[in-house]
mmCIF file with all atom_site columns, C-alpha atoms in Angstrom:
data_model
loop_
_atom_site.group_PDB
_atom_site.id
_atom_site.type_symbol
_atom_site.label_atom_id
_atom_site.label_alt_id
_atom_site.label_comp_id
_atom_site.label_asym_id
_atom_site.label_entity_id
_atom_site.label_seq_id
_atom_site.pdbx_PDB_ins_code
_atom_site.Cartn_x
_atom_site.Cartn_y
_atom_site.Cartn_z
_atom_site.occupancy
_atom_site.B_iso_or_equiv
_atom_site.pdbx_formal_charge
_atom_site.auth_seq_id
_atom_site.auth_comp_id
_atom_site.auth_asym_id
_atom_site.auth_atom_id
_atom_site.pdbx_PDB_model_num
ATOM 1   C CA . MET A 1 1   ? 61.626 83.739  94.953  1.00 0.00 ? 83  MET A CA 1
ATOM 2   C CA . ALA A 1 2   ? 65.061 83.994  96.531  1.00 0.00 ? 84  ALA A CA 1
ATOM 3   C CA . LEU A 1 3   ? 66.161 87.113  98.322  1.00 0.00 ? 85  LEU A CA 1
ATOM 4   C CA . THR A 1 4   ? 69.665 87.896  99.392  1.00 0.00 ? 86  THR A CA 1
ATOM 5   C CA . ILE A 1 5   ? 70.335 90.877  101.583 1.00 0.00 ? 87  ILE A CA 1
ATOM 6   C CA . LEU A 1 6   ? 73.766 92.339  101.032 1.00 0.00 ? 88  LEU A CA 1
ATOM 7   C CA . THR A 1 7   ? 75.498 94.394  103.649 1.00 0.00 ? 89  THR A CA 1
ATOM 8   C CA . SER A 1 8   ? 78.850 96.087  104.000 1.00 0.00 ? 90  SER A CA 1
ATOM 9   C CA . CYS A 1 9   ? 81.998 93.996  103.622 1.00 0.00 ? 91  CYS A CA 1
ATOM 10  C CA . SER A 1 10  ? 83.768 95.546  106.611 1.00 0.00 ? 92  SER A CA 1
ATOM 11  C CA . ASP A 1 11  ? 84.224 93.592  109.826 1.00 0.00 ? 93  ASP A CA 1
ATOM 12  C CA . THR A 1 12  ? 82.328 96.118  111.944 1.00 0.00 ? 94  THR A CA 1
ATOM 13  C CA . VAL A 1 13  ? 78.744 97.082  111.221 1.00 0.00 ? 95  VAL A CA 1
ATOM 14  C CA . GLU A 1 14  ? 77.962 100.732 111.832 1.00 0.00 ? 96  GLU A CA 1
ATOM 15  C CA . GLU A 1 15  ? 75.240 101.449 114.378 1.00 0.00 ? 97  GLU A CA 1
ATOM 16  C CA . PRO A 1 16  ? 71.998 102.551 112.721 1.00 0.00 ? 98  PRO A CA 1
ATOM 17  C CA . ILE A 1 17  ? 70.685 106.009 113.533 1.00 0.00 ? 99  ILE A CA 1
ATOM 18  C CA . ARG A 1 18  ? 68.702 105.833 116.765 1.00 0.00 ? 100 ARG A CA 1
ATOM 19  C CA . ASN A 1 19  ? 65.524 107.892 116.943 1.00 0.00 ? 101 ASN A CA 1
ATOM 20  C CA . ILE A 1 20  ? 64.681 107.014 120.561 1.00 0.00 ? 102 ILE A CA 1
ATOM 21  C CA . THR A 1 21  ? 66.457 106.525 123.859 1.00 0.00 ? 103 THR A CA 1
ATOM 22  C CA . ALA A 1 22  ? 66.536 102.833 124.763 1.00 0.00 ? 104 ALA A CA 1
ATOM 23  C CA . PHE A 1 23  ? 63.970 101.677 127.304 1.00 0.00 ? 105 PHE A CA 1
ATOM 24  C CA . PRO A 1 24  ? 62.757 98.325  128.654 1.00 0.00 ? 106 PRO A CA 1
ATOM 25  C CA . ALA A 1 25  ? 60.341 96.547  126.326 1.00 0.00 ? 107 ALA A CA 1
ATOM 26  C CA . PRO A 1 26  ? 56.996 95.736  127.949 1.00 0.00 ? 108 PRO A CA 1
ATOM 27  C CA . SER A 1 27  ? 56.169 92.176  128.886 1.00 0.00 ? 109 SER A CA 1
ATOM 28  C CA . PHE A 1 28  ? 53.267 90.454  127.188 1.00 0.00 ? 110 PHE A CA 1
ATOM 29  C CA . ASP A 1 29  ? 51.384 87.188  126.913 1.00 0.00 ? 111 ASP A CA 1
ATOM 30  C CA . LEU A 1 30  ? 49.320 87.165  123.708 1.00 0.00 ? 112 LEU A CA 1
ATOM 31  C CA . PRO A 1 31  ? 47.632 84.493  121.572 1.00 0.00 ? 113 PRO A CA 1
ATOM 32  C CA . ASP A 1 32  ? 48.574 83.682  117.995 1.00 0.00 ? 114 ASP A CA 1
ATOM 33  C CA . LEU A 1 33  ? 46.110 82.785  115.219 1.00 0.00 ? 115 LEU A CA 1
ATOM 34  C CA . MET A 1 34  ? 45.834 79.223  116.540 1.00 0.00 ? 116 MET A CA 1
ATOM 35  C CA . GLY A 1 35  ? 45.085 80.374  120.091 1.00 0.00 ? 117 GLY A CA 1
ATOM 36  C CA . GLN A 1 36  ? 48.514 79.418  121.478 1.00 0.00 ? 118 GLN A CA 1
ATOM 37  C CA . ASN A 1 37  ? 49.883 82.038  123.870 1.00 0.00 ? 119 ASN A CA 1
ATOM 38  C CA . HIS A 1 38  ? 53.339 83.555  123.393 1.00 0.00 ? 120 HIS A CA 1
ATOM 39  C CA . ARG A 1 39  ? 55.190 85.268  126.210 1.00 0.00 ? 121 ARG A CA 1
ATOM 40  C CA . SER A 1 40  ? 57.749 88.002  125.852 1.00 0.00 ? 122 SER A CA 1
ATOM 41  C CA . ASP A 1 41  ? 59.859 86.224  128.472 1.00 0.00 ? 123 ASP A CA 1
ATOM 42  C CA . ASP A 1 42  ? 60.467 83.471  125.916 1.00 0.00 ? 124 ASP A CA 1
ATOM 43  C CA . LEU A 1 43  ? 61.987 86.010  123.502 1.00 0.00 ? 125 LEU A CA 1
ATOM 44  C CA . LYS A 1 44  ? 64.534 87.458  125.909 1.00 0.00 ? 126 LYS A CA 1
ATOM 45  C CA . GLY A 1 45  ? 68.090 86.707  124.875 1.00 0.00 ? 127 GLY A CA 1
ATOM 46  C CA . ASN A 1 46  ? 67.247 87.092  121.184 1.00 0.00 ? 128 ASN A CA 1
ATOM 47  C CA . PRO A 1 47  ? 67.225 90.205  119.025 1.00 0.00 ? 129 PRO A CA 1
ATOM 48  C CA . THR A 1 48  ? 63.581 90.771  118.090 1.00 0.00 ? 130 THR A CA 1
ATOM 49  C CA . ILE A 1 49  ? 61.765 92.745  115.430 1.00 0.00 ? 131 ILE A CA 1
ATOM 50  C CA . LEU A 1 50  ? 58.262 93.527  116.716 1.00 0.00 ? 132 LEU A CA 1
ATOM 51  C CA . ALA A 1 51  ? 55.930 95.081  114.169 1.00 0.00 ? 133 ALA A CA 1
ATOM 52  C CA . PHE A 1 52  ? 52.441 96.404  114.823 1.00 0.00 ? 134 PHE A CA 1
ATOM 53  C CA . TRP A 1 53  ? 50.176 96.086  111.780 1.00 0.00 ? 135 TRP A CA 1
ATOM 54  C CA . THR A 1 54  ? 46.596 95.650  110.630 1.00 0.00 ? 136 THR A CA 1
ATOM 55  C CA . THR A 1 55  ? 44.929 93.952  107.671 1.00 0.00 ? 137 THR A CA 1
ATOM 56  C CA . TRP A 1 56  ? 43.293 97.162  106.432 1.00 0.00 ? 138 TRP A CA 1
ATOM 57  C CA . ALA A 1 57  ? 46.523 99.174  106.006 1.00 0.00 ? 139 ALA A CA 1
ATOM 58  C CA . PRO A 1 58  ? 48.227 98.356  102.663 1.00 0.00 ? 140 PRO A CA 1
ATOM 59  C CA . SER A 1 59  ? 51.673 99.514  103.817 1.00 0.00 ? 141 SER A CA 1
ATOM 60  C CA . ALA A 1 60  ? 51.351 97.344  106.935 1.00 0.00 ? 142 ALA A CA 1
ATOM 61  C CA . VAL A 1 61  ? 50.520 94.299  104.813 1.00 0.00 ? 143 VAL A CA 1
ATOM 62  C CA . MET A 1 62  ? 53.505 95.071  102.541 1.00 0.00 ? 144 MET A CA 1
ATOM 63  C CA . GLN A 1 63  ? 55.659 95.279  105.677 1.00 0.00 ? 145 GLN A CA 1
ATOM 64  C CA . LEU A 1 64  ? 54.741 91.649  106.381 1.00 0.00 ? 146 LEU A CA 1
ATOM 65  C CA . GLU A 1 65  ? 56.439 90.632  103.127 1.00 0.00 ? 147 GLU A CA 1
ATOM 66  C CA . ASP A 1 66  ? 59.596 92.444  104.246 1.00 0.00 ? 148 ASP A CA 1
ATOM 67  C CA . LEU A 1 67  ? 59.379 90.708  107.610 1.00 0.00 ? 149 LEU A CA 1
ATOM 68  C CA . LYS A 1 68  ? 59.073 87.361  105.851 1.00 0.00 ? 150 LYS A CA 1
ATOM 69  C CA . ALA A 1 69  ? 62.344 88.016  104.020 1.00 0.00 ? 151 ALA A CA 1
ATOM 70  C CA . VAL A 1 70  ? 64.049 89.105  107.240 1.00 0.00 ? 152 VAL A CA 1
ATOM 71  C CA . HIS A 1 71  ? 62.790 86.022  109.065 1.00 0.00 ? 153 HIS A CA 1
ATOM 72  C CA . GLN A 1 72  ? 64.113 83.731  106.346 1.00 0.00 ? 154 GLN A CA 1
ATOM 73  C CA . GLN A 1 73  ? 67.484 85.501  106.279 1.00 0.00 ? 155 GLN A CA 1
ATOM 74  C CA . TYR A 1 74  ? 68.115 85.670  110.034 1.00 0.00 ? 156 TYR A CA 1
ATOM 75  C CA . GLN A 1 75  ? 66.155 82.905  111.784 1.00 0.00 ? 157 GLN A CA 1
ATOM 76  C CA . GLU A 1 76  ? 69.177 80.587  111.908 1.00 0.00 ? 158 GLU A CA 1
ATOM 77  C CA . ILE A 1 77  ? 71.081 83.052  114.105 1.00 0.00 ? 159 ILE A CA 1
ATOM 78  C CA . GLY A 1 78  ? 68.224 83.439  116.588 1.00 0.00 ? 160 GLY A CA 1
ATOM 79  C CA . VAL A 1 79  ? 66.566 86.660  115.432 1.00 0.00 ? 161 VAL A CA 1
ATOM 80  C CA . LYS A 1 80  ? 62.845 86.636  116.231 1.00 0.00 ? 162 LYS A CA 1
ATOM 81  C CA . VAL A 1 81  ? 60.229 88.320  114.074 1.00 0.00 ? 163 VAL A CA 1
ATOM 82  C CA . ILE A 1 82  ? 56.841 89.000  115.637 1.00 0.00 ? 164 ILE A CA 1
ATOM 83  C CA . ALA A 1 83  ? 53.901 90.766  114.009 1.00 0.00 ? 165 ALA A CA 1
ATOM 84  C CA . VAL A 1 84  ? 51.257 92.107  116.402 1.00 0.00 ? 166 VAL A CA 1
ATOM 85  C CA . ALA A 1 85  ? 47.836 92.546  114.785 1.00 0.00 ? 167 ALA A CA 1
ATOM 86  C CA . LEU A 1 86  ? 45.736 95.478  115.943 1.00 0.00 ? 168 LEU A CA 1
ATOM 87  C CA . ASP A 1 87  ? 42.629 94.695  113.882 1.00 0.00 ? 169 ASP A CA 1
ATOM 88  C CA . GLU A 1 88  ? 39.439 96.035  115.426 1.00 0.00 ? 170 GLU A CA 1
ATOM 89  C CA . ASP A 1 89  ? 37.498 92.873  114.614 1.00 0.00 ? 171 ASP A CA 1
ATOM 90  C CA . GLY A 1 90  ? 40.349 90.773  115.931 1.00 0.00 ? 172 GLY A CA 1
ATOM 91  C CA . ILE A 1 91  ? 40.463 87.141  115.006 1.00 0.00 ? 173 ILE A CA 1
ATOM 92  C CA . ARG A 1 92  ? 37.726 87.281  112.325 1.00 0.00 ? 174 ARG A CA 1
ATOM 93  C CA . ASP A 1 93  ? 39.655 89.678  110.062 1.00 0.00 ? 175 ASP A CA 1
ATOM 94  C CA . LEU A 1 94  ? 42.897 87.833  110.688 1.00 0.00 ? 176 LEU A CA 1
ATOM 95  C CA . GLU A 1 95  ? 41.402 84.449  109.865 1.00 0.00 ? 177 GLU A CA 1
ATOM 96  C CA . LEU A 1 96  ? 40.140 85.797  106.535 1.00 0.00 ? 178 LEU A CA 1
ATOM 97  C CA . PHE A 1 97  ? 43.508 87.383  105.829 1.00 0.00 ? 179 PHE A CA 1
ATOM 98  C CA . SER A 1 98  ? 45.482 84.277  106.759 1.00 0.00 ? 180 SER A CA 1
ATOM 99  C CA . GLN A 1 99  ? 43.429 82.135  104.352 1.00 0.00 ? 181 GLN A CA 1
ATOM 100 C CA . HIS A 1 100 ? 45.095 84.025  101.488 1.00 0.00 ? 182 HIS A CA 1
ATOM 101 C CA . SER A 1 101 ? 48.562 84.596  102.937 1.00 0.00 ? 183 SER A CA 1
ATOM 102 C CA . GLU A 1 102 ? 51.138 82.496  104.723 1.00 0.00 ? 184 GLU A CA 1
ATOM 103 C CA . TYR A 1 103 ? 53.859 83.833  106.978 1.00 0.00 ? 185 TYR A CA 1
ATOM 104 C CA . PRO A 1 104 ? 56.629 81.806  108.634 1.00 0.00 ? 186 PRO A CA 1
ATOM 105 C CA . PHE A 1 105 ? 56.915 84.088  111.673 1.00 0.00 ? 187 PHE A CA 1
ATOM 106 C CA . THR A 1 106 ? 54.584 84.512  114.637 1.00 0.00 ? 188 THR A CA 1
ATOM 107 C CA . ILE A 1 107 ? 51.502 86.698  114.287 1.00 0.00 ? 189 ILE A CA 1
ATOM 108 C CA . LEU A 1 108 ? 49.956 87.680  117.599 1.00 0.00 ? 190 LEU A CA 1
ATOM 109 C CA . ILE A 1 109 ? 46.513 89.118  118.286 1.00 0.00 ? 191 ILE A CA 1
ATOM 110 C CA . ALA A 1 110 ? 46.476 92.096  120.629 1.00 0.00 ? 192 ALA A CA 1
ATOM 111 C CA . PRO A 1 111 ? 43.627 93.740  122.510 1.00 0.00 ? 193 PRO A CA 1
ATOM 112 C CA . PRO A 1 112 ? 42.714 97.251  121.282 1.00 0.00 ? 194 PRO A CA 1
ATOM 113 C CA . ASP A 1 113 ? 44.747 99.174  123.878 1.00 0.00 ? 195 ASP A CA 1
ATOM 114 C CA . PHE A 1 114 ? 47.820 96.902  123.901 1.00 0.00 ? 196 PHE A CA 1
ATOM 115 C CA . HIS A 1 115 ? 49.909 99.343  121.854 1.00 0.00 ? 197 HIS A CA 1
ATOM 116 C CA . GLU A 1 116 ? 49.733 101.838 124.724 1.00 0.00 ? 198 GLU A CA 1
ATOM 117 C CA . ASN A 1 117 ? 52.268 99.627  126.533 1.00 0.00 ? 199 ASN A CA 1
ATOM 118 C CA . PHE A 1 118 ? 54.754 100.649 123.827 1.00 0.00 ? 200 PHE A CA 1
ATOM 119 C CA . GLY A 1 119 ? 54.066 104.368 124.084 1.00 0.00 ? 201 GLY A CA 1
ATOM 120 C CA . GLY A 1 120 ? 51.161 104.368 121.648 1.00 0.00 ? 202 GLY A CA 1
ATOM 121 C CA . ILE A 1 121 ? 51.071 103.921 117.893 1.00 0.00 ? 203 ILE A CA 1
ATOM 122 C CA . ASP A 1 122 ? 50.506 106.890 115.578 1.00 0.00 ? 204 ASP A CA 1
ATOM 123 C CA . ALA A 1 123 ? 50.548 104.986 112.290 1.00 0.00 ? 205 ALA A CA 1
ATOM 124 C CA . LEU A 1 124 ? 50.641 101.442 110.995 1.00 0.00 ? 206 LEU A CA 1
ATOM 125 C CA . PRO A 1 125 ? 52.944 99.741  110.556 1.00 0.00 ? 207 PRO A CA 1
ATOM 126 C CA . THR A 1 126 ? 55.107 100.707 113.513 1.00 0.00 ? 208 THR A CA 1
ATOM 127 C CA . THR A 1 127 ? 58.149 98.540  114.129 1.00 0.00 ? 209 THR A CA 1
ATOM 128 C CA . PHE A 1 128 ? 60.283 98.214  117.239 1.00 0.00 ? 210 PHE A CA 1
ATOM 129 C CA . VAL A 1 129 ? 63.832 96.875  117.315 1.00 0.00 ? 211 VAL A CA 1
ATOM 130 C CA . ILE A 1 130 ? 64.489 95.034  120.584 1.00 0.00 ? 212 ILE A CA 1
ATOM 131 C CA . ASN A 1 131 ? 67.937 93.864  121.623 1.00 0.00 ? 213 ASN A CA 1
ATOM 132 C CA . SER A 1 132 ? 68.701 90.598  123.413 1.00 0.00 ? 214 SER A CA 1
ATOM 133 C CA . ASN A 1 133 ? 68.504 92.375  126.790 1.00 0.00 ? 215 ASN A CA 1
ATOM 134 C CA . TRP A 1 134 ? 64.843 93.136  126.018 1.00 0.00 ? 216 TRP A CA 1
ATOM 135 C CA . GLN A 1 135 ? 65.467 96.854  125.520 1.00 0.00 ? 217 GLN A CA 1
ATOM 136 C CA . ILE A 1 136 ? 63.675 98.729  122.754 1.00 0.00 ? 218 ILE A CA 1
ATOM 137 C CA . ILE A 1 137 ? 66.517 100.449 120.935 1.00 0.00 ? 219 ILE A CA 1
ATOM 138 C CA . ASN A 1 138 ? 64.736 101.841 117.889 1.00 0.00 ? 220 ASN A CA 1
ATOM 139 C CA . ARG A 1 139 ? 61.268 102.623 116.573 1.00 0.00 ? 221 ARG A CA 1
ATOM 140 C CA . TYR A 1 140 ? 60.155 103.069 112.990 1.00 0.00 ? 222 TYR A CA 1
ATOM 141 C CA . THR A 1 141 ? 56.821 104.655 112.156 1.00 0.00 ? 223 THR A CA 1
ATOM 142 C CA . GLY A 1 142 ? 55.643 103.626 108.705 1.00 0.00 ? 224 GLY A CA 1
ATOM 143 C CA . ARG A 1 143 ? 57.089 100.927 106.525 1.00 0.00 ? 225 ARG A CA 1
ATOM 144 C CA . ILE A 1 144 ? 60.739 100.097 107.170 1.00 0.00 ? 226 ILE A CA 1
ATOM 145 C CA . GLY A 1 145 ? 62.636 98.674  104.231 1.00 0.00 ? 227 GLY A CA 1
ATOM 146 C CA . LEU A 1 146 ? 64.753 95.565  104.038 1.00 0.00 ? 228 LEU A CA 1
ATOM 147 C CA . ILE A 1 147 ? 67.997 97.532  103.998 1.00 0.00 ? 229 ILE A CA 1
ATOM 148 C CA . GLU A 1 148 ? 67.176 99.340  107.247 1.00 0.00 ? 230 GLU A CA 1
ATOM 149 C CA . LEU A 1 149 ? 65.984 96.159  108.929 1.00 0.00 ? 231 LEU A CA 1
ATOM 150 C CA . SER A 1 150 ? 69.118 94.331  107.817 1.00 0.00 ? 232 SER A CA 1
ATOM 151 C CA . LYS A 1 151 ? 71.345 97.100  109.178 1.00 0.00 ? 233 LYS A CA 1
ATOM 152 C CA . GLU A 1 152 ? 69.562 96.884  112.525 1.00 0.00 ? 234 GLU A CA 1
ATOM 153 C CA . ILE A 1 153 ? 69.935 93.106  112.730 1.00 0.00 ? 235 ILE A CA 1
ATOM 154 C CA . ASP A 1 154 ? 73.505 93.067  111.453 1.00 0.00 ? 236 ASP A CA 1
ATOM 155 C CA . PHE A 1 155 ? 74.478 95.584  114.125 1.00 0.00 ? 237 PHE A CA 1
ATOM 156 C CA . LEU A 1 156 ? 72.702 93.628  116.882 1.00 0.00 ? 238 LEU A CA 1
ATOM 157 C CA . THR A 1 157 ? 74.174 90.289  115.874 1.00 0.00 ? 239 THR A CA 1
ATOM 158 C CA . GLN A 1 158 ? 77.767 91.261  115.110 1.00 0.00 ? 240 GLN A CA 1
ATOM 159 C CA . PRO A 1 159 ? 80.325 89.636  117.391 1.00 0.00 ? 241 PRO A CA 1
ATOM 160 C CA . LYS A 1 160 ? 81.168 91.855  120.359 1.00 0.00 ? 242 LYS A CA 1
ATOM 161 C CA . GLU A 1 161 ? 84.858 92.560  120.895 1.00 0.00 ? 243 GLU A CA 1
#
């Protein structure tokens, strides 16, 4: 299945509506499904989409499909997509889930209280848009669509004048 995300034809991309005041993104060092640790310091300098999700929330699982499309569309220009799993049974649930699904982006396993570092999570999925200076510039509670994600990334990656 091929997916093309179309955006405006103008030279300047309009800034998406911001629902938070920018603040520094927390640092982290978390394992992926294979046990390899990933550090936030390695993401600095790249726009990053960081989505909190869980295997038991259907909208969070659907969000992963949107993230897959975003990853495929923008990986060549350095955009990072990270999904942070908040499953209560941790690795066991994720291993079962990953046997039936494949994602090209990094899925990290977080301890139960990790989301508190980001101001808490009221619903899953919750997605943070992080600029290359490692500032959280937007937060979406609930599923964010491809159009909104594309607008965020297009704005972050447009050439600065």
